[in-house]
Amino acid sequence: MEMFIGYTGIALFLVLIIIVLERTRHKDKTFSDYATAGRSFGPFFGTMAFTNTWLPGTVFISFAGLAAGAGIIGFYLVAYSLAAVALMAALARPVHDWGRKFDLRTQADLLGMRYNSKAVRLVASGIGIIATLPWIILGMQSLALVFSFLSFGHVAPFVAVLISIGVIAFRQIWTVKYGMRGVVISDMVQGIFAYFIGTMIAVGLIVWLLANGHGFGDVAPAFYTLPGVGSELGPLYTFSIILTGAAGSWCWPDIFVRLFTADSVRTIKRTAVQSAPLIFIFGTAVCLVALLASSMPEVAAAPDNVWFITASIGGVLLVTLAGICVVGATLGNVGANLQALGTQTANDIVGVIQVAAWKTRRSAKSPLRSLPQCAQSVPSLPPIPPRASLSWHSSPTKASSSWPQRCSSASSGNVEMPQRPWHP
């Protein structure tokens, strides 16, 4: 009966997500709309989409387990997450403006345009895809732990992994069907459960722990210290993991694309302002639960299971609700990663290769007599600034984007050029 309640709760949660997606479906007219949700979402959806992508289900497991097994060092999650939010506000104007002006769809798209290099675009896309795969695997592991706990011992770990893979594969039907728009809308539903309801559960668990002999005084004194001089990790360890975490935050393709889905720069900045307190309150609450629960023998034996062990004090319903929080956070992160992976593959690898092959074929077919006519049209054009002179606060002149069309019209009509400026 307990397993039936737990698995039914997950099934109902998935049904809710699908109903919301079907009722809000919108047909995208172009691939750009599919990849960026038409750059149409406001600050609330932006906040939920960023948070649901940034804080995966492993926050309840690995990061909480770090706090339960090592102490306050686990709170570095909150520190570097807030630094990442600050970087969002700093990147908002240049990235969003260039994305809208030049129809950019991915992080690799931006880098390829900035350096006018197909090689940069291909390499950036490849790195992003490879770096994304571990997060997808971690998502599967997070879901496997959920299905293992909600089975209450009736499902073997390997079977739980297979179930998690099946759930993720089933959920991606709607990710593929509705693109980034579907990802953002589902992030709203999943985020409400993962972070708002998750915070309420965490606060309730904190109160229970404090009232039942698991207060701050019961935590091992070593858990209140950070690595310092003479320690094995060294005095700069905490600073380094916060700094590298923040610096690398916007290197993730699934995070970076959030700057393209907003409807304005102001929306992105409001998203940053709204995300900061949500991440701070949620992250702190979950880490406090883990820290206080570290005095429980069961948690000390398996720190990564702290979220489910503490939730078990409320019976099967609370464990089910805690599991839904993990599922919501995991589906948001995995869905965003898979969508980013697919878009970068289509836009920045297959697209670049296909356009390069198309240009080669057209060049081979173009008659040489069109070249003198094209050359005669060049002196009448304004000078074209070198691409290297562009900066974040400058943009290509009209001459640079209109020259291919002028050159084409001056020829015999056999030379065709792509319509997206600065794209191969």
Coordinates of C-alpha atoms in Angstrom, one line a residue:
M1 CA 0.0 0.0 0.0
E2 CA 2.8 2.4 0.8
M3 CA 4.5 1.8 -2.6
F4 CA 1.1 2.3 -4.3
I5 CA 0.7 5.7 -2.6
G6 CA 4.2 6.8 -3.4
Y7 CA 4.2 5.9 -7.1
T8 CA 0.6 7.2 -7.5
G9 CA 1.8 10.5 -6.2
I10 CA 4.6 10.7 -8.8
A11 CA 2.2 9.7 -11.6
L12 CA -0.4 12.3 -10.6
F13 CA 2.4 14.9 -10.6
L14 CA 3.4 13.9 -14.1
V15 CA -0.2 14.1 -15.3
L16 CA -0.5 17.6 -13.9
I17 CA 2.6 18.7 -15.8
I18 CA 1.2 17.2 -19.1
I19 CA -2.2 18.8 -18.6
V20 CA -0.7 22.3 -18.1
L21 CA 1.5 21.8 -21.2
E22 CA -1.4 20.7 -23.4
R23 CA -3.6 23.5 -22.2
T24 CA -1.0 26.2 -22.9
R25 CA 0.4 24.7 -26.1
H26 CA 1.5 27.2 -28.7
K27 CA 2.8 26.3 -32.2
D28 CA 6.2 27.9 -33.0
K29 CA 6.5 29.3 -36.4
T30 CA 10.3 29.1 -36.8
F31 CA 13.2 27.1 -35.3
S32 CA 14.3 30.3 -33.6
D33 CA 11.0 30.4 -31.7
Y34 CA 11.3 26.8 -30.9
A35 CA 14.8 27.2 -29.5
T36 CA 14.2 30.5 -27.5
A37 CA 10.4 30.3 -26.8
G38 CA 10.0 33.4 -29.0
R39 CA 11.9 35.5 -26.5
S40 CA 8.5 36.1 -24.9
F41 CA 8.5 35.2 -21.2
G42 CA 8.2 37.6 -18.3
P43 CA 10.0 37.8 -14.9
F44 CA 7.9 35.2 -13.0
F45 CA 8.4 32.5 -15.6
G46 CA 12.0 33.6 -16.0
T47 CA 12.6 33.2 -12.3
M48 CA 11.0 29.7 -12.1
A49 CA 12.8 28.6 -15.3
F50 CA 16.2 29.7 -14.1
T51 CA 15.8 28.3 -10.6
N52 CA 14.4 25.0 -11.9
T53 CA 17.4 24.7 -14.2
W54 CA 20.0 25.9 -11.7
L55 CA 18.9 23.8 -8.7
P56 CA 18.6 20.1 -9.8
G57 CA 17.2 17.3 -7.8
T58 CA 20.7 16.4 -6.6
V59 CA 20.5 19.5 -4.3
F60 CA 18.2 17.3 -2.0
I61 CA 20.8 14.5 -2.2
S62 CA 24.4 15.4 -2.9
F63 CA 24.5 18.9 -1.6
A64 CA 22.3 18.1 1.4
G65 CA 24.5 15.0 1.9
L66 CA 27.6 17.2 1.9
A67 CA 26.1 19.4 4.7
A68 CA 25.0 16.2 6.6
G69 CA 28.4 14.6 6.3
A70 CA 30.8 17.5 6.5
G71 CA 28.9 20.5 8.0
I72 CA 28.7 24.1 7.0
I73 CA 30.9 23.6 4.0
G74 CA 27.7 22.4 2.3
F75 CA 26.3 25.9 2.5
Y76 CA 28.7 26.9 -0.3
L77 CA 25.8 26.0 -2.6
V78 CA 24.0 29.1 -1.5
A79 CA 27.1 31.3 -1.8
Y80 CA 28.0 30.5 -5.3
S81 CA 24.4 30.4 -6.4
L82 CA 23.9 34.0 -5.3
A83 CA 27.1 35.0 -7.2
A84 CA 25.7 33.3 -10.3
V85 CA 22.5 35.4 -10.0
A86 CA 24.7 38.5 -9.8
L87 CA 26.4 37.5 -13.0
M88 CA 23.0 37.1 -14.6
A89 CA 22.3 40.8 -14.0
A90 CA 25.7 41.8 -15.4
L91 CA 25.3 39.7 -18.6
A92 CA 21.7 40.7 -19.2
R93 CA 22.1 43.6 -21.6
P94 CA 24.9 42.5 -24.0
V95 CA 23.7 38.9 -24.3
H96 CA 20.0 39.6 -24.7
D97 CA 20.4 42.6 -27.1
W98 CA 22.8 40.7 -29.3
G99 CA 20.6 37.6 -29.2
R100 CA 17.5 39.5 -30.4
K101 CA 19.4 41.6 -33.0
F102 CA 21.2 38.7 -34.6
D103 CA 18.6 35.9 -33.9
L104 CA 21.0 34.0 -31.7
R105 CA 19.7 30.8 -30.2
T106 CA 22.5 29.1 -28.2
Q107 CA 25.6 29.9 -26.3
A108 CA 27.7 28.5 -29.1
D109 CA 25.8 30.7 -31.6
L110 CA 26.9 33.8 -29.7
L111 CA 30.5 32.8 -29.5
G112 CA 30.7 31.9 -33.1
M113 CA 29.2 35.3 -34.1
R114 CA 31.4 37.2 -31.7
Y115 CA 34.6 35.7 -33.1
N116 CA 33.3 35.3 -36.6
S117 CA 34.4 31.7 -36.6
K118 CA 32.6 28.4 -37.5
A119 CA 35.4 26.5 -35.6
V120 CA 34.7 28.4 -32.4
R121 CA 31.0 27.7 -32.8
L122 CA 31.6 24.0 -33.4
V123 CA 34.1 23.6 -30.5
A124 CA 31.9 25.5 -28.0
S125 CA 28.9 23.4 -29.0
G126 CA 30.9 20.1 -28.6
I127 CA 32.2 21.2 -25.2
G128 CA 28.7 22.1 -24.0
I129 CA 27.2 18.8 -25.1
I130 CA 30.0 16.8 -23.4
A131 CA 29.7 18.8 -20.2
T132 CA 25.9 18.3 -20.1
L133 CA 26.0 14.5 -20.1
P134 CA 27.1 14.1 -16.5
W135 CA 24.2 16.2 -15.3
I136 CA 21.8 14.1 -17.2
I137 CA 23.3 11.0 -15.6
L138 CA 23.1 12.6 -12.1
G139 CA 19.4 13.3 -12.8
M140 CA 18.7 9.7 -13.5
Q141 CA 20.5 8.7 -10.3
S142 CA 18.4 11.2 -8.3
L143 CA 15.2 9.8 -9.7
A144 CA 16.4 6.3 -9.0
L145 CA 16.8 7.2 -5.4
V146 CA 13.3 8.6 -5.3
F147 CA 11.7 5.5 -6.8
S148 CA 13.8 3.3 -4.5
F149 CA 12.6 5.1 -1.3
L150 CA 9.0 5.4 -2.5
S151 CA 8.9 1.6 -3.1
F152 CA 9.7 1.2 0.7
G153 CA 12.0 -1.7 -0.1
H154 CA 9.9 -3.4 -2.8
V155 CA 12.0 -2.3 -5.8
A156 CA 15.7 -3.2 -6.2
P157 CA 18.1 -0.3 -7.0
F158 CA 18.7 -1.5 -10.6
V159 CA 15.0 -1.6 -11.3
A160 CA 14.6 1.9 -9.8
V161 CA 17.3 3.1 -12.3
L162 CA 15.3 1.6 -15.2
I163 CA 12.1 3.2 -13.9
S164 CA 13.9 6.6 -13.7
I165 CA 15.2 6.3 -17.3
G166 CA 11.7 5.4 -18.5
V167 CA 10.1 8.4 -16.7
I168 CA 12.7 10.8 -18.2
A169 CA 12.3 9.4 -21.7
F170 CA 8.5 9.6 -21.3
R171 CA 8.7 13.2 -20.1
Q172 CA 10.9 14.3 -23.0
I173 CA 8.0 13.6 -25.5
W174 CA 6.6 17.0 -24.5
T175 CA 10.1 18.6 -24.4
V176 CA 10.6 17.7 -28.0
K177 CA 7.0 18.5 -28.9
Y178 CA 6.9 22.0 -27.5
G179 CA 10.6 23.0 -27.4
M180 CA 11.8 25.8 -25.1
R181 CA 8.3 27.1 -24.5
G182 CA 7.3 23.8 -23.0
V183 CA 10.4 23.7 -20.9
V184 CA 9.7 27.1 -19.4
I185 CA 6.1 26.5 -18.7
S186 CA 6.8 23.1 -17.1
D187 CA 9.5 24.7 -15.1
M188 CA 6.9 26.9 -13.5
V189 CA 4.8 23.9 -12.3
Q190 CA 7.9 21.8 -11.3
G191 CA 9.5 24.8 -9.5
I192 CA 6.4 25.5 -7.4
F193 CA 6.6 21.9 -6.0
A194 CA 10.4 21.7 -5.8
Y195 CA 11.2 25.0 -4.2
F196 CA 8.0 26.5 -2.6
I197 CA 6.6 23.2 -1.2
G198 CA 10.2 21.9 -0.7
T199 CA 10.9 25.0 1.5
M200 CA 7.8 24.5 3.5
I201 CA 8.7 20.8 4.1
A202 CA 12.3 21.9 5.1
V203 CA 11.0 24.4 7.6
G204 CA 8.7 21.9 9.1
L205 CA 11.5 19.4 9.4
I206 CA 13.8 22.0 11.1
V207 CA 11.1 22.7 13.7
W208 CA 10.7 18.9 14.3
L209 CA 14.5 18.4 14.6
L210 CA 14.9 21.3 17.1
A211 CA 12.0 20.0 19.2
N212 CA 13.2 16.4 19.3
G213 CA 16.8 16.5 20.5
H214 CA 18.6 17.4 17.2
G215 CA 19.4 21.0 17.9
F216 CA 22.5 23.1 16.9
G217 CA 24.2 22.0 20.1
D218 CA 23.9 18.4 19.1
V219 CA 25.9 18.9 15.9
A220 CA 29.5 17.8 16.1
P221 CA 31.8 20.8 16.7
A222 CA 33.9 20.0 13.7
F223 CA 30.9 20.6 11.4
Y224 CA 31.0 24.3 12.3
T225 CA 34.5 24.8 10.9
L226 CA 35.8 25.4 7.4
P227 CA 39.1 24.1 6.0
G228 CA 41.9 26.4 7.2
V229 CA 45.6 26.7 7.6
G230 CA 47.2 23.4 8.2
S231 CA 44.1 21.4 7.1
E232 CA 44.3 18.8 4.4
L233 CA 42.3 20.9 2.0
G234 CA 44.0 24.2 2.7
P235 CA 42.7 27.7 3.7
L236 CA 41.7 28.7 0.1
Y237 CA 39.5 25.6 -0.5
T238 CA 36.2 27.2 0.4
F239 CA 37.0 30.4 -1.6
S240 CA 38.0 28.3 -4.6
I241 CA 34.9 26.2 -4.9
I242 CA 32.7 29.3 -4.5
L243 CA 34.7 31.3 -7.1
T244 CA 34.9 28.5 -9.6
G245 CA 31.3 27.6 -9.2
A246 CA 30.2 31.2 -9.8
A247 CA 32.6 31.7 -12.7
G248 CA 31.5 28.6 -14.4
S249 CA 27.8 29.1 -13.8
W250 CA 27.1 30.7 -17.2
C251 CA 29.2 28.3 -19.1
W252 CA 26.4 25.7 -19.0
P253 CA 24.3 25.8 -22.2
D254 CA 21.0 25.2 -20.4
I255 CA 21.6 28.1 -18.1
F256 CA 22.9 30.5 -20.7
V257 CA 19.9 30.1 -23.0
R258 CA 17.7 31.6 -20.2
L259 CA 19.1 35.0 -21.3
F260 CA 17.5 34.4 -24.7
T261 CA 14.1 33.4 -23.6
A262 CA 13.2 36.6 -21.7
D263 CA 11.2 39.4 -23.4
S264 CA 13.6 42.2 -22.4
V265 CA 16.7 43.2 -20.4
R266 CA 14.5 44.5 -17.7
T267 CA 12.9 41.1 -17.3
I268 CA 16.2 39.4 -16.9
K269 CA 17.3 41.9 -14.2
R270 CA 13.9 41.4 -12.4
T271 CA 14.5 37.6 -12.7
A272 CA 17.8 38.0 -10.9
V273 CA 16.2 40.1 -8.1
Q274 CA 13.5 37.5 -7.6
S275 CA 15.7 34.5 -7.9
A276 CA 18.2 35.6 -5.2
P277 CA 15.8 35.4 -2.2
L278 CA 14.2 32.2 -3.4
I279 CA 17.5 30.5 -3.8
F280 CA 18.8 31.8 -0.5
I281 CA 15.8 30.8 1.5
F282 CA 15.4 27.4 -0.1
G283 CA 19.1 26.5 -0.1
T284 CA 19.6 27.6 3.4
A285 CA 16.5 25.6 4.7
V286 CA 17.6 22.4 3.0
C287 CA 21.2 22.7 4.2
L288 CA 19.9 23.4 7.8
V289 CA 17.8 20.3 7.7
A290 CA 20.9 18.3 6.7
L291 CA 23.1 20.0 9.3
L292 CA 20.7 19.4 12.2
A293 CA 19.9 15.8 11.1
S294 CA 23.6 14.9 11.1
S295 CA 23.2 14.0 14.8
M296 CA 20.8 11.2 13.7
P297 CA 22.5 7.8 13.5
E298 CA 20.7 6.9 10.3
V299 CA 21.8 10.1 8.6
A300 CA 25.4 9.6 9.8
A301 CA 25.4 6.2 8.2
A302 CA 24.0 7.5 4.8
P303 CA 24.3 11.3 4.5
D304 CA 23.0 11.4 0.9
N305 CA 19.7 10.0 2.1
V306 CA 19.1 12.7 4.7
W307 CA 16.2 14.3 2.8
F308 CA 14.2 11.1 2.8
I309 CA 15.3 9.9 6.2
T310 CA 14.1 13.1 7.9
A311 CA 10.9 13.2 5.8
S312 CA 10.0 9.6 7.0
I313 CA 9.1 11.1 10.4
G314 CA 5.9 12.3 8.7
G315 CA 4.9 8.9 7.3
V316 CA 4.3 7.8 3.7
L317 CA 2.5 11.0 2.6
L318 CA 5.4 13.3 3.6
V319 CA 7.9 11.0 2.0
T320 CA 5.8 11.0 -1.2
L321 CA 5.7 14.8 -1.1
A322 CA 9.4 15.0 -0.5
G323 CA 9.9 12.6 -3.4
I324 CA 7.8 14.8 -5.7
C325 CA 10.0 17.8 -4.8
V326 CA 13.1 15.9 -6.0
V327 CA 11.3 14.7 -9.1
G328 CA 10.2 18.3 -10.0
A329 CA 13.7 19.6 -9.5
T330 CA 15.2 16.8 -11.5
L331 CA 12.9 17.0 -14.4
G332 CA 13.5 20.7 -14.8
N333 CA 17.2 20.3 -14.9
V334 CA 17.3 17.2 -17.1
G335 CA 14.7 18.6 -19.5
A336 CA 16.6 21.8 -19.9
N337 CA 19.9 19.9 -20.5
L338 CA 18.3 17.7 -23.1
Q339 CA 16.7 20.6 -24.8
A340 CA 20.0 22.5 -24.9
L341 CA 21.8 19.4 -26.1
G342 CA 19.4 18.9 -29.0
T343 CA 19.2 22.5 -30.0
Q344 CA 23.0 22.9 -30.1
T345 CA 23.4 19.7 -32.1
A346 CA 20.9 20.9 -34.7
N347 CA 21.8 24.6 -34.7
D348 CA 25.6 24.6 -34.2
I349 CA 26.8 21.3 -35.5
V350 CA 24.4 19.9 -38.1
G351 CA 23.4 23.4 -39.2
V352 CA 27.0 24.6 -39.7
I353 CA 28.0 21.5 -41.6
Q354 CA 25.0 21.6 -43.9
V355 CA 25.4 25.3 -44.7
A356 CA 29.1 24.8 -45.4
A357 CA 28.3 22.0 -47.8
W358 CA 25.6 24.1 -49.4
K359 CA 28.0 26.9 -50.0
T360 CA 30.5 24.6 -51.5
R361 CA 28.0 23.2 -54.0
R362 CA 26.8 26.7 -54.9
S363 CA 30.4 28.0 -55.4
A364 CA 31.1 25.1 -57.8
K365 CA 28.0 25.9 -59.9
S366 CA 28.4 29.7 -59.9
P367 CA 29.7 31.0 -63.4
L368 CA 32.9 33.0 -63.2
R369 CA 31.3 35.8 -65.3
S370 CA 29.4 37.0 -62.2
L371 CA 32.6 37.8 -60.3
P372 CA 33.5 41.0 -62.3
Q373 CA 30.0 42.3 -61.8
C374 CA 30.2 41.6 -58.1
A375 CA 33.6 43.3 -57.8
Q376 CA 32.4 46.4 -59.6
S377 CA 29.7 46.9 -57.0
V378 CA 32.2 47.0 -54.1
P379 CA 33.7 50.6 -54.6
S380 CA 30.2 52.1 -54.2
L381 CA 29.7 50.6 -50.8
P382 CA 30.6 52.3 -47.4
P383 CA 33.7 50.8 -45.8
I384 CA 33.1 47.6 -43.8
P385 CA 34.7 47.6 -40.3
P386 CA 36.7 44.5 -39.4
R387 CA 34.9 41.9 -37.3
A388 CA 37.6 42.0 -34.7
S389 CA 36.8 45.6 -33.9
L390 CA 33.3 44.7 -32.5
S391 CA 32.8 44.8 -28.8
W392 CA 30.0 44.0 -26.5
H393 CA 28.7 47.6 -26.8
S394 CA 29.0 47.9 -30.6
S395 CA 27.2 46.3 -33.5
P396 CA 27.9 45.6 -37.2
T397 CA 27.0 48.5 -39.5
K398 CA 24.3 48.2 -42.0
A399 CA 26.8 48.0 -44.8
S400 CA 28.3 44.8 -43.3
S401 CA 25.0 43.0 -43.4
S402 CA 23.7 44.5 -46.7
W403 CA 26.8 43.8 -48.8
P404 CA 26.0 40.2 -49.5
Q405 CA 22.6 41.2 -50.8
R406 CA 24.1 44.0 -53.0
C407 CA 26.7 41.7 -54.3
S408 CA 24.2 39.1 -55.1
S409 CA 21.9 41.5 -56.9
A410 CA 24.8 42.8 -58.9
S411 CA 25.6 39.3 -60.1
S412 CA 23.7 37.2 -62.6
G413 CA 21.5 35.9 -59.8
N414 CA 23.3 32.6 -59.5
V415 CA 25.0 33.5 -56.2
E416 CA 22.6 33.1 -53.2
M417 CA 23.5 34.0 -49.6
P418 CA 21.9 33.0 -46.3
Q419 CA 19.5 35.4 -44.8
R420 CA 20.7 35.4 -41.1
P421 CA 23.4 38.1 -40.8
W422 CA 26.8 36.9 -39.4
H423 CA 25.7 33.3 -39.7
P424 CA 27.4 30.7 -41.9

